[in-house]
Coordinates of C-alpha atoms and ligand atoms in Angstrom, one line a residue:
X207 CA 0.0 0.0 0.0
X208 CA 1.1 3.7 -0.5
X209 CA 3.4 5.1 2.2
X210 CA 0.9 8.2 2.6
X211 CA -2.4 5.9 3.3
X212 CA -2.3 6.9 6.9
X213 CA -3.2 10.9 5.9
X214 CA -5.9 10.3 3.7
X215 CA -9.4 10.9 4.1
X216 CA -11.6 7.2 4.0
X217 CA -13.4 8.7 1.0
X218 CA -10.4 9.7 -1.7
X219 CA -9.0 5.8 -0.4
X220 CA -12.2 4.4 -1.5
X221 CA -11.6 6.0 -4.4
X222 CA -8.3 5.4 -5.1
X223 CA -9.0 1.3 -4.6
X224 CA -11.7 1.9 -7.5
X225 CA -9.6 4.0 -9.8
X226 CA -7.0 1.0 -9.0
X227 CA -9.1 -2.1 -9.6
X228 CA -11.0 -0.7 -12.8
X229 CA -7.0 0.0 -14.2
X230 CA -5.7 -3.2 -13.1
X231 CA -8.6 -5.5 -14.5
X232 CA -8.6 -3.2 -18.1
X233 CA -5.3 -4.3 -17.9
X234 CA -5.5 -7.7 -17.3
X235 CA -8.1 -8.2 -20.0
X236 CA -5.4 -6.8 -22.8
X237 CA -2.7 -8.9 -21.6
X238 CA -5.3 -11.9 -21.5
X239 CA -6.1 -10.8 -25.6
X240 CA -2.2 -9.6 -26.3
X241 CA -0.3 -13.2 -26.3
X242 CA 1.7 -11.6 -29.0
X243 CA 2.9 -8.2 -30.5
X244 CA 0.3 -9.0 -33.6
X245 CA -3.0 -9.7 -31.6
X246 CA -1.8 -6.9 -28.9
X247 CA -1.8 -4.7 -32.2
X248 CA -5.3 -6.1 -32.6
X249 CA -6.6 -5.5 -29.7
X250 CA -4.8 -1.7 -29.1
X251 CA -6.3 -0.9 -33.0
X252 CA -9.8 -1.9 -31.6
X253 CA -9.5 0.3 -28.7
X254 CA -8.5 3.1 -30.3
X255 CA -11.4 2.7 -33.2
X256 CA -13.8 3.0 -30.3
X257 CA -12.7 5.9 -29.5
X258 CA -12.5 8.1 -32.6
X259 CA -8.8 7.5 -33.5
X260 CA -9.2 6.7 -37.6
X261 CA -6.5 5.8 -39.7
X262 CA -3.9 8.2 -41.1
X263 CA -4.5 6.6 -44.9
X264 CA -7.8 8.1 -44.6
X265 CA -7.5 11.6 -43.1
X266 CA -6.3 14.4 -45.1
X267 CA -5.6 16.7 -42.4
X268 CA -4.8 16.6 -38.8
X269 CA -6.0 19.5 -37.0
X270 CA -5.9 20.4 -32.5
X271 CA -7.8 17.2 -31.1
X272 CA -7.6 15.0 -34.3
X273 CA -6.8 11.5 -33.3
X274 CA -5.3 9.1 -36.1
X275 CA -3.4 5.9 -35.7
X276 CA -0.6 4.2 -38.4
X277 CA 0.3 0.8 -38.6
X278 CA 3.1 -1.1 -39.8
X279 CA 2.6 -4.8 -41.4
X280 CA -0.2 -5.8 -38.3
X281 CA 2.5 -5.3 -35.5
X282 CA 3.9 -1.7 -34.4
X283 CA 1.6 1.2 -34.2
X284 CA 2.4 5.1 -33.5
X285 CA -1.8 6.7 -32.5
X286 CA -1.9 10.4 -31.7
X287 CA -4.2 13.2 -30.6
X288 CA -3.1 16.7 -32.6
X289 CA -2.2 19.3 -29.9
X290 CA -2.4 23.4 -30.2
X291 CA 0.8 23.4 -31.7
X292 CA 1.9 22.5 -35.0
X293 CA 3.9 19.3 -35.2
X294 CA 6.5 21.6 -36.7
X295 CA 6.9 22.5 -33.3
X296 CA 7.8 18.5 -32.0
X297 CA 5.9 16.3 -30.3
X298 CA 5.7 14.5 -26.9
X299 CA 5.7 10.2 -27.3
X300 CA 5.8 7.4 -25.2
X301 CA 7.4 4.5 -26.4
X302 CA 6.9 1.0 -26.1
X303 CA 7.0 -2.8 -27.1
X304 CA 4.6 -5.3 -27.4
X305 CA 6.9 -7.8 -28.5
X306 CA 8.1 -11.0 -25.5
X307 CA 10.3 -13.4 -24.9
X308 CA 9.3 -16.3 -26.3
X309 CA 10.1 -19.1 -28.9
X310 CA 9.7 -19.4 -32.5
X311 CA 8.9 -22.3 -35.0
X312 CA 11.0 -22.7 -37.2
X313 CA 10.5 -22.8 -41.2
X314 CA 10.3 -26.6 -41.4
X315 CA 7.9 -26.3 -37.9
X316 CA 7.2 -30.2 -37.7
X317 CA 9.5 -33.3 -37.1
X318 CA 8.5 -36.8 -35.5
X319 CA 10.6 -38.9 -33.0
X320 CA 10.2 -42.4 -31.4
X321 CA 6.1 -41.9 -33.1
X322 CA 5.7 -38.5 -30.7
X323 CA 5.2 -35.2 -33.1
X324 CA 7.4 -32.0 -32.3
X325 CA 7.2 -28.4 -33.1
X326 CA 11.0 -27.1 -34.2
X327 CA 11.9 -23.9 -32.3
X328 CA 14.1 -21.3 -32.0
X329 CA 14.8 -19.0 -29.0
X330 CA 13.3 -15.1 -29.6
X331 CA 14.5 -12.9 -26.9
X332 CA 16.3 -13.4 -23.7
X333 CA 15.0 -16.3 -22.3
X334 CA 16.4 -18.7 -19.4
X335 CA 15.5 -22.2 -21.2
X336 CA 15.2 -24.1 -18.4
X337 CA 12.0 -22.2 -16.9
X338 CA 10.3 -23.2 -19.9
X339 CA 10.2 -26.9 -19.4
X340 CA 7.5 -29.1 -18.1
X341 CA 4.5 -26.0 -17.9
X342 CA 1.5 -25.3 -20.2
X343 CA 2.3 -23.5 -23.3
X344 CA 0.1 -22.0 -26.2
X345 CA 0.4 -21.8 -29.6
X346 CA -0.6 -18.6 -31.8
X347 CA 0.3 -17.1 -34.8
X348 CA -0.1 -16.6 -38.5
X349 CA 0.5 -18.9 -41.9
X350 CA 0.1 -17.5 -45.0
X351 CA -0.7 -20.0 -47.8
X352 CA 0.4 -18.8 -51.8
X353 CA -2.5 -17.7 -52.4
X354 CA -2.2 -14.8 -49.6
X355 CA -4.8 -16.6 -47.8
X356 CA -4.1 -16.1 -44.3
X357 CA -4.9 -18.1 -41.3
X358 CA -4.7 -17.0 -37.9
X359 CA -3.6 -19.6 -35.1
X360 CA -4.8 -19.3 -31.4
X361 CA -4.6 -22.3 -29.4
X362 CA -4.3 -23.3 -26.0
X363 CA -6.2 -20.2 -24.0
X364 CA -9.7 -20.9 -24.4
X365 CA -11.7 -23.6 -22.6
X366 CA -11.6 -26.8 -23.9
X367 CA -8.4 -25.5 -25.3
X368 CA -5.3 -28.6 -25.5
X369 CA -2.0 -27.2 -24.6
X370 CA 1.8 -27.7 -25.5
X371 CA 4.2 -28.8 -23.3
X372 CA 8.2 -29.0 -23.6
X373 CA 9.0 -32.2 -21.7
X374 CA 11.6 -32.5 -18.7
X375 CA 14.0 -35.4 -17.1
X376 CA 12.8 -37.1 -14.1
X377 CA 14.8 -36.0 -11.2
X378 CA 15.3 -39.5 -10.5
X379 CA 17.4 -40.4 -13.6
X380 CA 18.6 -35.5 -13.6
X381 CA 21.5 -36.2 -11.9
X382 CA 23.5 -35.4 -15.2
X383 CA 21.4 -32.7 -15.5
X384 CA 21.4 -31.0 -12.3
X385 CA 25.1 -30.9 -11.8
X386 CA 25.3 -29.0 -15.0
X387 CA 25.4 -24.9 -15.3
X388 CA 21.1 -24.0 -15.3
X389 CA 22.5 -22.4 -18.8
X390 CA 23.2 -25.8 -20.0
X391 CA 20.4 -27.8 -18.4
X392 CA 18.7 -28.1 -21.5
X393 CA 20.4 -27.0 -24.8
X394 CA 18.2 -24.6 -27.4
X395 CA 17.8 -27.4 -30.1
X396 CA 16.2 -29.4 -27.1
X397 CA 13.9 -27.0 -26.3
X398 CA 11.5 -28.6 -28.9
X399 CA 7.8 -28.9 -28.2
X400 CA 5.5 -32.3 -27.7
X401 CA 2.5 -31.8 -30.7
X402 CA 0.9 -34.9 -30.6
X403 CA 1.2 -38.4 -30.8
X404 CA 1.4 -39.8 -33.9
X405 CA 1.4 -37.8 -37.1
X406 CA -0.5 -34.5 -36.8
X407 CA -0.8 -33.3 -40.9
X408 CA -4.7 -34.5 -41.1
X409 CA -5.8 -32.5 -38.0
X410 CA -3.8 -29.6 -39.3
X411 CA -5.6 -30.0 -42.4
X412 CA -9.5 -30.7 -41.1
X413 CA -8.8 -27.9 -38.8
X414 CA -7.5 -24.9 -40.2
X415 CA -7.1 -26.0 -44.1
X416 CA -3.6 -25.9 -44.2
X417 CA -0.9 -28.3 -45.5
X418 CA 2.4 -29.1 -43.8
X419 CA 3.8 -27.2 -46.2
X420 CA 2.2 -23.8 -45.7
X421 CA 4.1 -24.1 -42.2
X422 CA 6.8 -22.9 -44.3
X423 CA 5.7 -19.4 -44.9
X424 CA 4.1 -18.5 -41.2
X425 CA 5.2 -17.0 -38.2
X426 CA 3.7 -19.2 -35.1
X427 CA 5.1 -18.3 -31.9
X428 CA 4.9 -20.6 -28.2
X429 CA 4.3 -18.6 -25.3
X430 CA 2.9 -19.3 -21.9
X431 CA -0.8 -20.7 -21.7
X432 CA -2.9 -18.7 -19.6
X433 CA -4.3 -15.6 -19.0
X434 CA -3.0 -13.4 -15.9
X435 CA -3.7 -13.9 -12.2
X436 CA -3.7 -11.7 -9.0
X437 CA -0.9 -12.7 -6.5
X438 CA -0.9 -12.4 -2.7
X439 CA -3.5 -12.3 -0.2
X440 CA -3.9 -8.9 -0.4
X441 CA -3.8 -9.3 -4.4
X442 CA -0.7 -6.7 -4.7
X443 CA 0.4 -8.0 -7.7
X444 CA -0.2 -9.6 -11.0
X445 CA 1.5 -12.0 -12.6
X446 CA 1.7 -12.6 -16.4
X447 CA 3.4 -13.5 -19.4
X448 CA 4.8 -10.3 -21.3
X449 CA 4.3 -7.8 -18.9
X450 CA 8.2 -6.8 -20.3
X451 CA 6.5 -4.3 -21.8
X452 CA 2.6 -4.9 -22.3
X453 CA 3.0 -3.5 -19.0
X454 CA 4.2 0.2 -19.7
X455 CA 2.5 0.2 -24.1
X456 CA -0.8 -0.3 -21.8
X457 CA -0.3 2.5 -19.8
X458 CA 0.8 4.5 -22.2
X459 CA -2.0 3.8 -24.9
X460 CA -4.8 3.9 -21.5
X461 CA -3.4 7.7 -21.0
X462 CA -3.9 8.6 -24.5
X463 CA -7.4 7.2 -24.6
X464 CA -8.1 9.3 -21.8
X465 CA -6.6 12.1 -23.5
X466 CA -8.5 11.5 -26.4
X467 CA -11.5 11.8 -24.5
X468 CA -10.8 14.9 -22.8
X469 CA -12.7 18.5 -23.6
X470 CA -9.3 20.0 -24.7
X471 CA -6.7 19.0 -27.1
X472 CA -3.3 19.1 -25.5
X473 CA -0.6 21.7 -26.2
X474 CA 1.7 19.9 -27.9
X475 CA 1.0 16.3 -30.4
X476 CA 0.9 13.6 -27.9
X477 CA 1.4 10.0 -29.7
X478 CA 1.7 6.8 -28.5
X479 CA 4.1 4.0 -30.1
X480 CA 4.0 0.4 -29.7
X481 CA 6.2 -1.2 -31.5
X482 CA 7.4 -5.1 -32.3
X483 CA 11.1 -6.5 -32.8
X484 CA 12.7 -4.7 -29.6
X485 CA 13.5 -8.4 -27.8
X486 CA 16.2 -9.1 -30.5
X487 CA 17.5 -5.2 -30.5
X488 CA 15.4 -3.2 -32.4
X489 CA 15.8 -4.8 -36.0
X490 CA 13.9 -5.2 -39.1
X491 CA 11.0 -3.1 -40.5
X492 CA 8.8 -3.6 -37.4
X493 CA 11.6 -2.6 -35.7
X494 CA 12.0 1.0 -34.4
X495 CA 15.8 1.4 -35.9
X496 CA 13.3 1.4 -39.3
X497 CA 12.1 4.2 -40.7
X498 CA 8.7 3.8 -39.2
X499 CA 8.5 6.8 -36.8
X500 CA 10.0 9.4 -39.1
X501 CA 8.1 8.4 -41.9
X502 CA 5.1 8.6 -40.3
X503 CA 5.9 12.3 -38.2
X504 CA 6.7 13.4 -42.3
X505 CA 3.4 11.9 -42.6
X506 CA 1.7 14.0 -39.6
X507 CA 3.3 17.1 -41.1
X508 CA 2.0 16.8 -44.3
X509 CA -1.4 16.5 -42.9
X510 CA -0.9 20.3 -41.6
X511 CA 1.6 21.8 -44.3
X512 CA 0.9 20.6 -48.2
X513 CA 4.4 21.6 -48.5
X514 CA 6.5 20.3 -46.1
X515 CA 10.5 20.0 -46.9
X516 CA 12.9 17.6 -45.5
X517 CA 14.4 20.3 -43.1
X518 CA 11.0 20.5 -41.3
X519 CA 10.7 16.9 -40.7
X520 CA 13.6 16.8 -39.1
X521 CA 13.2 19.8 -37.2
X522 CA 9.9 18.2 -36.1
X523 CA 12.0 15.2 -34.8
X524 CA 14.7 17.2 -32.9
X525 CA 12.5 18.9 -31.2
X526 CA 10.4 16.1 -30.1
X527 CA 10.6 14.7 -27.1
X528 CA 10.2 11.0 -25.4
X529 CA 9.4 8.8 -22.5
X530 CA 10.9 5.1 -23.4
X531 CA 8.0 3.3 -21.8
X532 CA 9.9 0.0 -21.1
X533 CA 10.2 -2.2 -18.0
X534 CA 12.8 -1.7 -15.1
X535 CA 14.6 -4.6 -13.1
X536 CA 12.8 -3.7 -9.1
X537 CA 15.0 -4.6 -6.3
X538 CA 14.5 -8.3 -5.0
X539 CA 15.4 -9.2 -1.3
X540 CA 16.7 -12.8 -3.3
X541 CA 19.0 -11.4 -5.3
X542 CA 20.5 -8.3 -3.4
X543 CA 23.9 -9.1 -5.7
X544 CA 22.1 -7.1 -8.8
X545 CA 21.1 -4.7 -6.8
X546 CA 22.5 -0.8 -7.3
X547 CA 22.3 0.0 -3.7
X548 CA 20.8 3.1 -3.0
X549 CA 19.7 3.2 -7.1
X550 CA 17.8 0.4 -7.4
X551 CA 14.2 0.7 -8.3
X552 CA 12.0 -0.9 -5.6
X553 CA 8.8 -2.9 -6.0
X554 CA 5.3 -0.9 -5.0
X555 CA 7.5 2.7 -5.4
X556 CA 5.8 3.5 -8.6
X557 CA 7.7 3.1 -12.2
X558 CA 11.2 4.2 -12.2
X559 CA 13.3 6.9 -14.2
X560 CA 16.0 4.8 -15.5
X561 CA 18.9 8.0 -16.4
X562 CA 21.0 5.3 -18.7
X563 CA 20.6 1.6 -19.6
X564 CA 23.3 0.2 -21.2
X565 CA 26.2 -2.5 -19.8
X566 CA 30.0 -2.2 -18.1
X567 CA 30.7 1.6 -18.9
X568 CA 27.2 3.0 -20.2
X569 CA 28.5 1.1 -23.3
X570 CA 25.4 1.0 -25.6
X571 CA 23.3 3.8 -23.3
X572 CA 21.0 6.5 -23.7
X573 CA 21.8 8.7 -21.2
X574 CA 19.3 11.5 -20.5
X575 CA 20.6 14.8 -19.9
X576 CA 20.1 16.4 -16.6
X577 CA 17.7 19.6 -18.1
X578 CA 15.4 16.9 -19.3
X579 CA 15.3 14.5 -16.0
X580 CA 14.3 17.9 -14.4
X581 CA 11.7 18.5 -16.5
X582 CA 10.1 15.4 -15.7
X583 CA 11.0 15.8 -12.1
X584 CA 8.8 19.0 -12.2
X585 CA 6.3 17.3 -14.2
X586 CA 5.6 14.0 -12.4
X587 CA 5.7 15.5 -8.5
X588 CA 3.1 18.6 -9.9
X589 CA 1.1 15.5 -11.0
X590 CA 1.6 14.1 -7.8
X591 CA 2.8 10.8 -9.7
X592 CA 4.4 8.1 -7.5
X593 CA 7.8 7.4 -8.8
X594 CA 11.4 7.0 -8.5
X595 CA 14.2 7.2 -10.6
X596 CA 17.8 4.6 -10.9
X597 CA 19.6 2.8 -12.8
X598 CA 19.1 -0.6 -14.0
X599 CA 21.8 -2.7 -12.0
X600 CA 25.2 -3.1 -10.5
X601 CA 27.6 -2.3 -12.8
X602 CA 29.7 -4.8 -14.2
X603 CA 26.7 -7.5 -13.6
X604 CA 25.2 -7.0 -17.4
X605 CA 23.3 -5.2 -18.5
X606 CA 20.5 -3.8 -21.1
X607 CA 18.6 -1.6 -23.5
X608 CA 15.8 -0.2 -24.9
X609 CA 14.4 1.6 -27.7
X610 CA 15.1 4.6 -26.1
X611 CA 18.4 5.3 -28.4
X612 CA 16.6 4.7 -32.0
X613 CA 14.5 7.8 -31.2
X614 CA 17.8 10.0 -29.4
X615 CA 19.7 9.5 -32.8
X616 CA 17.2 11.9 -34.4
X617 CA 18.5 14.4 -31.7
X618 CA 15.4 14.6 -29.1
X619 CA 15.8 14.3 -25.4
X620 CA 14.6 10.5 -24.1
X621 CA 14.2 9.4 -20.8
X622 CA 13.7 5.1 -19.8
X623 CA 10.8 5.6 -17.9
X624 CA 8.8 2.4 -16.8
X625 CA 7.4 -0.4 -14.4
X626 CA 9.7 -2.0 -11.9
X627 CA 9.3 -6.4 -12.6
X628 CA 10.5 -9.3 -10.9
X629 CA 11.4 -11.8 -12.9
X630 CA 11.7 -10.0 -16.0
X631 CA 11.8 -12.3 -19.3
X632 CA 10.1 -15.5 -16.9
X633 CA 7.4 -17.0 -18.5
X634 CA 5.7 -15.3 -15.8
X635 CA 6.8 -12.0 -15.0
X636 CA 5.5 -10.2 -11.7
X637 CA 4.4 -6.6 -11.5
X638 CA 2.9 -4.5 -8.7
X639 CA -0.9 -3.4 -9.8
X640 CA 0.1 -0.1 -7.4
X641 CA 2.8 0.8 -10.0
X642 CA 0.8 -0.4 -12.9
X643 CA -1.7 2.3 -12.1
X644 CA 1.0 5.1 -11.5
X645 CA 2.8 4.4 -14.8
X646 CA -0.6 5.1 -16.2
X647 CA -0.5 8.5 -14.0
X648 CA 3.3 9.1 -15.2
X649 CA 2.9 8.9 -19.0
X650 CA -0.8 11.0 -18.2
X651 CA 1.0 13.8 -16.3
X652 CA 3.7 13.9 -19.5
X653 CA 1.0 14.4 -22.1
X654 CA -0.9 17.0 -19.8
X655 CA 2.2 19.0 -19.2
Ligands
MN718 MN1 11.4 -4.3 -22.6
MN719 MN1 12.8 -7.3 -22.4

């Protein structure tokens, strides 16, 4: 519970728990949708439709209040509401990813052993292979036939649902096992995962009209089966798959909704991105190293001037400024040996400032410059957010990154600014629903400023 309970009035606590529970469970219901950055994409561009937001192909101007969306290929998004100011003038974004940790099936998805049926995978994102063994796992994606017929996959999180399972020695017979490195318990061409017994092309065919071979062009992902659950007695937490960074692209998309809906249009462009491909550093077109989110600010401007050069695009960009919405290590009484002490983002403090990711020396970091991590200083205590700000671990003990340096290359000022986990990148990551609800309150307080 919040440090200041004590002072409050029963009334505004009342109201608090209601603001918190209605935030938590809206929450809860996109990660239960979102199993991956595609149907997270789904679910986000429904949201926003119901609420006014209309695609960017179809608008030919973008004027105070306006609310458009783009999307790229059916996975990363960038939805904004048009401010006072001209987009000439830069806007404000918070940044995400909706991509997880998670493996992949590989082009030839389907290989048979001892009369047992296995999906092929590879590894997407940094994942401890071990954790992954012996739990219930679901299968979703897409396969696109020749044709460009395409077939979307969801199994394993509705009732009735089977489930995937990657199978595990007996500790009996693990001896071998267990006195290995946990890196090597199991290796990543083991990690393979049990479809059936017995060949499984004729269900694949009654069920979904595909042949094996249409596997080859598809893009199925396994991730964890089942949809998020409270934790605790007093139900402080939630635990889910992909929180890392459902978590803070929720939060941020939530407090553009609101500001969607609010009587005035805010000073400057506010815009939300969520975007895919951040797990394996940031790559490919879905990725925000592409051209994606200058493409589509050249796109906003010529919405407001028919004749907008170059030079004003990128003036646009400079001038812009961002939170990187993503996911912060929280201190664990476990594990004190990650731990920055005295700089290490707690659990139930609210989402941490994060001045520089990066490994060893800041190698690889945004670092934010101090006239920035003031402004949000002033910003986030006048909103009477509850946060904190670190760094993301000891130094010399790894280390990390973000998306936060595609967008300082164009030259604005970006801050890592997100919700403190345990067991970041576990199949199932824990978050407290306290800081769920500030992160909200954070990225809210940014847009209002
Ligand atoms: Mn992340
Ligand atoms: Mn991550």
């Amino acid at each position: 519970m919040k440090k200041n309970d004590r002072g409050r009035k029963k009334a505004d606590r009342v109201k608090d728990d209601k603001e918190l529970d209605a935030y938590c469970a809206a929450y809860m219901d996109f990660l239960a949708k979102g199993k991956t950055e595609r149907t997270c994409y789904a679910e986000a561009v429904r949201l926003l439709e119901a609420c006014g937001f209309k695609s960017l192909d179809t608008v030919t101007t973008f004027k105070p209040g306006d609310r458009i969306y783009r999307g790229y290929h059916g996975k990363t998004l960038f939805a904004a509401v048009a401010g006072k100011a001209p987009v000439a003038e830069g806007i404000r974004v918070v940044g995400g990813h909706t991509d997880a940790p998670r493996l992949d099936l590989k082009p030839h998805a389907l290989y048979e052993k001892d009369g047992i049926t296995y999906f092929d995978t590879h590894m997407y994102g940094g994942i401890k292979k071990y954790q992954w063994l012996a739990m219930p796992l679901a299968l979703y994606g897409t396969v696109v036939k020749k044709d460009g017929t395409r077939v979307d996959i969801a199994i394993g999180d509705q009732p009735g649902d089977p489930v995937f399972m990657i199978s595990d020695i007996l500790p009996h017979f693990g001896k071998d096992q267990l006195d290995k490195p946990t890196r090597d318990a199991v290796a990543a061409e083991d990690m393979d995962v049990i479809a059936g017994l017995g060949p499984i092309d004729e269900r694949l065919k009654k069920a979904y009209g595909l042949e094996k071979d249409d596997l080859l062009s598809a893009e199925l992902e396994i991730v964890p089966a089942g949809a998020p659950r409270e934790v605790g007695l007093d139900r402080a937490f939630i635990a889910a798959y992909g929180h890392d960074d459902r978590v803070c692209a929720y939060a941020g998309l939530s407090a553009l909704l609101d500001l969607a809906q609010a009587k005035k249009a805010p000073n400057k462009t506010c815009a939300v991105v969520i975007c895919d491909k951040e797990e394996i550093g940031s790559v490919g077109a879905t990725g925000m190293e592409s051209s994606f989110f200058e493409n589509t600010v050249a796109e906003l401007l010529d919405r407001q001037e028919k004749n907008a050069r170059d030079i004003d695009v990128r003036r646009a960009l400079e001038r812009s400024s961002m939170l990187s919405a993503d996911v912060c290590a929280a201190s664990d009484p476990h594990f004190p040996d990650a731990d920055s002490v005295g700089n290490a983002a707690k659990m139930g403090k609210g989402p941490a400032a994060i001045k520089y990711t990066g490994a060893a020396a800041k190698s690889g970091a945004s670092d934010a410059r101090a006239e920035f991590v003031a402004d949000i200083r002033r910003i986030m205590d006048g909103a009477k957010v509850d946060w904190q700000i670190g760094e993301l671990g000891r130094a010399e003990k790894g280390g990390g990154g973000t998306i936060a340096k595609c967008m300082a290359r164009f030259g604005m000022d970006v801050l890592d600014f997100g919700t403190p986990l345990f067991s970041m990148h576990a199949p199932w990551e824990l978050a407290s629903r306290h800081d769920c609800l500030h992160t909200k309150k954070a990225y809210a307080a940014y847009f209002a400023d």
